[in-house]
Tab-separated table of C-alpha atoms in Angstrom:
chain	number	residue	atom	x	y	z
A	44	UNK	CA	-1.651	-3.020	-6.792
A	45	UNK	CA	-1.400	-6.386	-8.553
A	46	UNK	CA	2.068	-9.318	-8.159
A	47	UNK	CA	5.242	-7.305	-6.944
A	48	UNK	CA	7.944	-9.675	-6.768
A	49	UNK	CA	11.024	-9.608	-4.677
A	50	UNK	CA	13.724	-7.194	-6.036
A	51	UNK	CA	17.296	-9.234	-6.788
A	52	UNK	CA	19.079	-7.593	-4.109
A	53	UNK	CA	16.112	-7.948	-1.257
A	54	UNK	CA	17.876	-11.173	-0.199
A	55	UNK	CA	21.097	-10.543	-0.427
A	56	UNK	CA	20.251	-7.259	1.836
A	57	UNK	CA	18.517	-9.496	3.939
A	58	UNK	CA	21.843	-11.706	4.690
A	59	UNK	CA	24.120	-8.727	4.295
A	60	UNK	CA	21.992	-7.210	7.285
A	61	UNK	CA	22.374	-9.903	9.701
A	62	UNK	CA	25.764	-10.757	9.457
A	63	UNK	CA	26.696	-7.700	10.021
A	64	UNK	CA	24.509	-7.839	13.027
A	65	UNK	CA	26.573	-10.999	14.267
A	66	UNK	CA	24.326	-14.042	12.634
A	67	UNK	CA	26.385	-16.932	13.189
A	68	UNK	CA	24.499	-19.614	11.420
A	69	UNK	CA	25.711	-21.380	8.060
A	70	UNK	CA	24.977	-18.637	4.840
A	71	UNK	CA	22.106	-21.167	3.832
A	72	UNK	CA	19.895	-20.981	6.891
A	73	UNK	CA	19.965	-17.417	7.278
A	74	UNK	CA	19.057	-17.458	3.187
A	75	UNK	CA	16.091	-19.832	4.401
A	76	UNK	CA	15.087	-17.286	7.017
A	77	UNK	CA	14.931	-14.718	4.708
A	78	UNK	CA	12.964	-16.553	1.987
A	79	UNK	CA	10.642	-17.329	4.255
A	80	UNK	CA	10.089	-13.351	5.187
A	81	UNK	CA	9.634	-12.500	1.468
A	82	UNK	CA	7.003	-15.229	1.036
A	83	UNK	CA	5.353	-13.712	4.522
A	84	UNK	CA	5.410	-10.295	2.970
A	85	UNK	CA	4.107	-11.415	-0.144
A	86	UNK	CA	1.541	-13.378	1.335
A	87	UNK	CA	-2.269	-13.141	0.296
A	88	UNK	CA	-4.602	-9.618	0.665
A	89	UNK	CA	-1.135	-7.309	1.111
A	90	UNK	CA	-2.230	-4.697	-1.262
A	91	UNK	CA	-0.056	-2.209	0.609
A	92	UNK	CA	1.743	-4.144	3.345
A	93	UNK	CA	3.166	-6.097	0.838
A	94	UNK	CA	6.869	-6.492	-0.402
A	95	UNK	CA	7.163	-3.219	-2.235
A	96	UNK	CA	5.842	-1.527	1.426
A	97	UNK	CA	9.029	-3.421	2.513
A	98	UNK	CA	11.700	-2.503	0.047
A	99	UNK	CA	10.619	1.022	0.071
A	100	UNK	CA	11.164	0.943	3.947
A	101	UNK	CA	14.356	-0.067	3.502
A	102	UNK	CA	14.999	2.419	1.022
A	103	UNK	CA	14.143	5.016	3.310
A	104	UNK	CA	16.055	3.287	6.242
A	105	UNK	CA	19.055	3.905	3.631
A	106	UNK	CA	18.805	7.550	2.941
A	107	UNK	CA	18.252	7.938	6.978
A	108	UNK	CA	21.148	5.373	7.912
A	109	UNK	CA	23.766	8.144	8.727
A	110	UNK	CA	21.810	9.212	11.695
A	111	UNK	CA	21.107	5.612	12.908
A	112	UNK	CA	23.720	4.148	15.857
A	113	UNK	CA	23.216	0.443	14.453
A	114	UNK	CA	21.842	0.792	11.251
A	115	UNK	CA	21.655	-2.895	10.478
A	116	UNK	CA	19.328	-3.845	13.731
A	117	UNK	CA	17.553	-0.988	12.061
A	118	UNK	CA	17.337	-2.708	9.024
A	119	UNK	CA	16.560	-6.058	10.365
A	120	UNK	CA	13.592	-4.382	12.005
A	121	UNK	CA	12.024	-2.984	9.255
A	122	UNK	CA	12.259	-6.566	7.486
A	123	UNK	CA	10.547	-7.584	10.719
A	124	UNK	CA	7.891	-4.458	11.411
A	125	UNK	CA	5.266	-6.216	9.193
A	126	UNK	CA	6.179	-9.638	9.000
A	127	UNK	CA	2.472	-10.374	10.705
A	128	UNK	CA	-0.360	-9.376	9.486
A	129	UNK	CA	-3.871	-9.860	8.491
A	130	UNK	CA	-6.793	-8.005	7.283
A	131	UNK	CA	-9.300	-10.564	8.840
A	132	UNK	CA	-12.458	-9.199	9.860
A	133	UNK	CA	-12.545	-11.055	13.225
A	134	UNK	CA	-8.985	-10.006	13.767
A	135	UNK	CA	-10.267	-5.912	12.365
A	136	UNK	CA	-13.130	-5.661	14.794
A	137	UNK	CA	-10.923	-7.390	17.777
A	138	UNK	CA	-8.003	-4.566	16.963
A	139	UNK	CA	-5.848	-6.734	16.119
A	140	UNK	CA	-5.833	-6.367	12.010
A	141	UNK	CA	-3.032	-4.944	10.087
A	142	UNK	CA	0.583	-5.334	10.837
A	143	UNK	CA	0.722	-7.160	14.471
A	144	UNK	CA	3.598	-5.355	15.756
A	145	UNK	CA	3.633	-7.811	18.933
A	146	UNK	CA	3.464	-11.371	16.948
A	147	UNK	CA	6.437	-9.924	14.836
A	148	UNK	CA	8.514	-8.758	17.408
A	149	UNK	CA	8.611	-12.023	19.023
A	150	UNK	CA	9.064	-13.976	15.782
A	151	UNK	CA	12.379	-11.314	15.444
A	152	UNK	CA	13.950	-12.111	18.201
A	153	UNK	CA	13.028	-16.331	17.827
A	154	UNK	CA	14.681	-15.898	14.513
A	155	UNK	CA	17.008	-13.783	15.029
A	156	UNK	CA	18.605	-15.963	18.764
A	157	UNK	CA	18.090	-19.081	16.312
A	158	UNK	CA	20.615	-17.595	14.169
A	159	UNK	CA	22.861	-16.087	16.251
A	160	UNK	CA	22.612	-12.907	16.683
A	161	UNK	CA	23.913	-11.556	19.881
A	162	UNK	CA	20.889	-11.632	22.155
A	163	UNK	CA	21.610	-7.849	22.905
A	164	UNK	CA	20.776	-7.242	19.220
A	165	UNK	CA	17.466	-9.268	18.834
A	166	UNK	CA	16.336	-8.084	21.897
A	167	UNK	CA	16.615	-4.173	20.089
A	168	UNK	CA	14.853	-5.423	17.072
A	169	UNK	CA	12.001	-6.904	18.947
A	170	UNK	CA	11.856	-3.502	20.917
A	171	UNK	CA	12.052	-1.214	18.050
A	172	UNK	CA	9.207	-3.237	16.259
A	173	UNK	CA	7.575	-2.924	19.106
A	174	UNK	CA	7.998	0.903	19.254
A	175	UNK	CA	5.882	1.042	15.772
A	176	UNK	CA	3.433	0.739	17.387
A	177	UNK	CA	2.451	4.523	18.516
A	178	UNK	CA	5.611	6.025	16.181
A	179	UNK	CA	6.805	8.221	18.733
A	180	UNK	CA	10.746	7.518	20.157
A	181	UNK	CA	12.081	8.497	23.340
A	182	UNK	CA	14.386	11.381	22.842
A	183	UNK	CA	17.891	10.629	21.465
A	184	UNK	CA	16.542	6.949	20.793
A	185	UNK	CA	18.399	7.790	17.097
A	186	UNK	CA	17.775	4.124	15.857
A	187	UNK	CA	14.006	4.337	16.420
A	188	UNK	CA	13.930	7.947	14.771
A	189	UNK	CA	14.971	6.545	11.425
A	190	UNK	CA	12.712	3.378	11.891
A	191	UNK	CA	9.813	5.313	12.282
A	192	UNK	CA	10.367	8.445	9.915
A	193	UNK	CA	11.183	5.923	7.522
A	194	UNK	CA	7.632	3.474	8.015
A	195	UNK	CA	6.415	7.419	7.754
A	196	UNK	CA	8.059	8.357	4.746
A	197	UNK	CA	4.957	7.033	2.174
A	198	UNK	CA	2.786	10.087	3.991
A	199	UNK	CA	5.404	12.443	1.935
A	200	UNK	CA	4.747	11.213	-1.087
A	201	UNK	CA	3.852	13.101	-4.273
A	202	UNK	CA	0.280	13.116	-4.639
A	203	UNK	CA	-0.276	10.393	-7.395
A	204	UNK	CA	2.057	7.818	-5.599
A	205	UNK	CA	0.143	9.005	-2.328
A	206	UNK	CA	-3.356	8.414	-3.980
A	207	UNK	CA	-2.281	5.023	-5.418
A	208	UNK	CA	-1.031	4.138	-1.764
A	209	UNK	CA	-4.415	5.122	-0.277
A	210	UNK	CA	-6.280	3.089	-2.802
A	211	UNK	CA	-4.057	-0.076	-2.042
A	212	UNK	CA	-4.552	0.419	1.585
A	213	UNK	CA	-8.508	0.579	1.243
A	214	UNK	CA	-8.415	-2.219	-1.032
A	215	UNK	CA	-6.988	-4.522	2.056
A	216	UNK	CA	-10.056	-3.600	4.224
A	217	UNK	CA	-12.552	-3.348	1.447
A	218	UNK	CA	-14.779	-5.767	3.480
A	219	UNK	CA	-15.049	-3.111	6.233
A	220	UNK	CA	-18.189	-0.981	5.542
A	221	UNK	CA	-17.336	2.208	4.511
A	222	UNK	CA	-18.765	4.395	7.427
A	223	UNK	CA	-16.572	2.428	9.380
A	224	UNK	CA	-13.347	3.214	7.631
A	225	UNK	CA	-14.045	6.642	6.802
A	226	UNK	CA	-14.241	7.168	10.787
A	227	UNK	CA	-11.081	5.409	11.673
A	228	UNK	CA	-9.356	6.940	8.755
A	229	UNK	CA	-10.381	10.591	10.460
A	230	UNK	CA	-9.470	9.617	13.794
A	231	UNK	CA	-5.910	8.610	12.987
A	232	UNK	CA	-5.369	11.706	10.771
A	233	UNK	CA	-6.562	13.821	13.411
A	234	UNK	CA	-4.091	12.604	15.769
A	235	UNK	CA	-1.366	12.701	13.026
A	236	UNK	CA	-2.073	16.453	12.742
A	237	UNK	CA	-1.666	17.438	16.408
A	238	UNK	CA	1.517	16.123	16.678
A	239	UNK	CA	4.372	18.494	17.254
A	240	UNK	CA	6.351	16.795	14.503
A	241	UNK	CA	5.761	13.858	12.390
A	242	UNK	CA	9.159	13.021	11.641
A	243	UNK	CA	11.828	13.437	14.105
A	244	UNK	CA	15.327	12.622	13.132
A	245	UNK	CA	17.517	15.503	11.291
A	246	UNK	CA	17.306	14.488	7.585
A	247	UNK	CA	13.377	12.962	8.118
A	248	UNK	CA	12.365	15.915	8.968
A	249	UNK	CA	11.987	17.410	5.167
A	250	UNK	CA	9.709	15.263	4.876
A	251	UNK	CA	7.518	17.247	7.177
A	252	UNK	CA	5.858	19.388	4.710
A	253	UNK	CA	5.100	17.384	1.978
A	254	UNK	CA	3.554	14.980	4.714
A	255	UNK	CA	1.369	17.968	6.269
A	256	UNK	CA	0.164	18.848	2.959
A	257	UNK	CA	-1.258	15.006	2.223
A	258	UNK	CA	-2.549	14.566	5.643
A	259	UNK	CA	-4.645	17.753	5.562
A	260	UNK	CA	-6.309	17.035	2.078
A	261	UNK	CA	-7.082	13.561	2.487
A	262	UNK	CA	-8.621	14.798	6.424
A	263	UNK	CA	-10.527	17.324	4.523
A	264	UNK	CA	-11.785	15.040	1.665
A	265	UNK	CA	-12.432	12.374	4.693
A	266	UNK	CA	-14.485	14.912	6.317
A	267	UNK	CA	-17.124	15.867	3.446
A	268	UNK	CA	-17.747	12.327	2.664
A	269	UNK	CA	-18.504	11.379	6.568
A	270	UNK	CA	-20.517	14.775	6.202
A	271	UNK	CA	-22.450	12.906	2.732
A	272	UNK	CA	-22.783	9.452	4.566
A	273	UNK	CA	-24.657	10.886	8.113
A	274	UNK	CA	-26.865	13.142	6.090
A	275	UNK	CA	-27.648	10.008	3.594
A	276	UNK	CA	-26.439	11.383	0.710
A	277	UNK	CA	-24.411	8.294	-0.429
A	278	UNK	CA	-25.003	4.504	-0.063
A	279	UNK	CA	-22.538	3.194	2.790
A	280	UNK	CA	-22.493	-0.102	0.946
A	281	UNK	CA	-21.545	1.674	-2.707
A	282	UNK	CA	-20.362	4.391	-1.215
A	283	UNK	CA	-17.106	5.402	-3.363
A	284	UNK	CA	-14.313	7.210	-1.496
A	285	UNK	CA	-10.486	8.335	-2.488
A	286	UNK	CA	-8.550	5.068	-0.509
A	287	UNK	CA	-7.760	5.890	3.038
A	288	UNK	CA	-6.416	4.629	6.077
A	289	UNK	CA	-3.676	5.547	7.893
A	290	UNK	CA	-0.654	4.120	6.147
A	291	UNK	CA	0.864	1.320	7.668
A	292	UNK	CA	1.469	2.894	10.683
A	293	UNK	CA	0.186	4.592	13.507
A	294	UNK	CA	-2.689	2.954	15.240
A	295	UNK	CA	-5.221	4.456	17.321
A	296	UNK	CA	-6.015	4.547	20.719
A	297	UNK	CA	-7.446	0.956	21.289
A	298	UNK	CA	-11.157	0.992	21.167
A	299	UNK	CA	-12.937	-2.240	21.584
A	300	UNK	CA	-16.392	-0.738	20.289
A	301	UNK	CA	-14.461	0.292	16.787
A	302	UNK	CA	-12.688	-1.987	14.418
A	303	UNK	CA	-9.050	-1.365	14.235
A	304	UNK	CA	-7.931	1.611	11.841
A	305	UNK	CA	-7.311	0.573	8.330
A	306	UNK	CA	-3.525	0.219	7.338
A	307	UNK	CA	-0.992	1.092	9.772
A	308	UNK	CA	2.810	1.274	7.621
């Protein structure tokens, strides 16, 4: 997807959000913390999970923040949800490539403490980071709604900005073979597409069609080409196919004998 550079506003959002979460510390070290979280995000191989993944989080965090009960912890969470990551292939085929929800929940609430925010508060961040993990909050957990319907949201997207998103996301595990994406890929769809609801706060929930209608092609699409691959009608190795994986999301079921699924919101 080529250089996306930080928006003007991302850091001033960044410092608007934890102050109004109680951050304590001197304007210029919470500044620090947040430059340091835009050079994470724009680190090296983040074709998808990169800083546009971020602001359009937040975005989405925004349209949803009327149904959130601390919409800044919400915010500071999604600045946090991705903070780790890698696209390794020792860290892939160990399931542990992608965003590391667990490695940036604890670096939320180290950061967070260290600038004073109420421990209450980083404590919440760390656990709704932590809750991205399988996308699926406890009833009336209204905060964690919005967090995940908005990680979600990309699966809504019109179909050439949903395309362009699966390409990015393939590009950051182009080194996996392409049997072994394409299988992943399928599995997390699947279990995207027995799920009662994908979205489950009030306003997320238009999203639901639009969503439905992207996971079923790309499943379908998914499907043929596994179909092409076991009956050797294309090349794993130049095997071409439409950029999947599951968004930077939801995560499988862990499987030690598989690599990790591709992507993840």
């Amino acid at each position: 997807m080529g250089v996306y550079d930080a928006p003007q506003w991302l850091l001033s959002a960044w410092v608007r959000s934890c102050t109004g979460a109680g951050a304590t510390a001197p304007a210029d070290e919470i500044r620090a913390v947040g430059s340091r979280l835009i050079d994470q995000w724009a680190g090296p191989g983040r074709h998808f999970h990169n800083l546009k993944h971020l602001a359009d989080v937040l975005a989405r965090v925004d349209e949803l923040a009327e149904e959130a009960h601390d919409p800044e912890v919400v915010r500071l969470a999604a600045w946090y949800h991705g903070a780790v990551f890698s696209a390794a292939d020792a860290d892939v085929y160990a399931n542990r490539g992608g965003e590391d929800e667990v490695a940036s929940a604890e670096l939320a609430r180290t950061e967070l403490t260290a600038l004073g925010v109420p421990q209450a508060r980083a404590d919440r961040v760390h656990d709704l980071v932590i809750a991205l993990r399988r996308h699926q909050p406890t009833p009336g957990d209204f905060d964690c709604a919005v967090l995940c319907d908005a990680d979600l949201a990309m699966l809504a997207s019109e179909p050439q900005r949903y395309k362009a998103y699966l390409t990015a996301v393939r590009a950051e595990y182009s080194h996996l073979p392409v049997e072994d994406y394409v299988r992943a890929r399928i599995r997390i769809l699947t279990k995207l597409q027995q799920r009662r609801a994908l979205f489950v706060s009030p306003l997320g929930s238009a999203w639901e069609s639009s969503a439905r209608q992207n996971v079923t092609a790309e499943l379908h699409r998914l499907e043929k080409e596994l179909a092409k691959i076991e009956a050797g009608a294309v090349p794993t190795e130049a095997a071409v196919i439409p950029a999947t994986s599951t968004f930077a999301v939801v995560r499988p079921d862990q499987d030690t004998s598989r690599p990790a699924t591709p992507g993840r919101s």
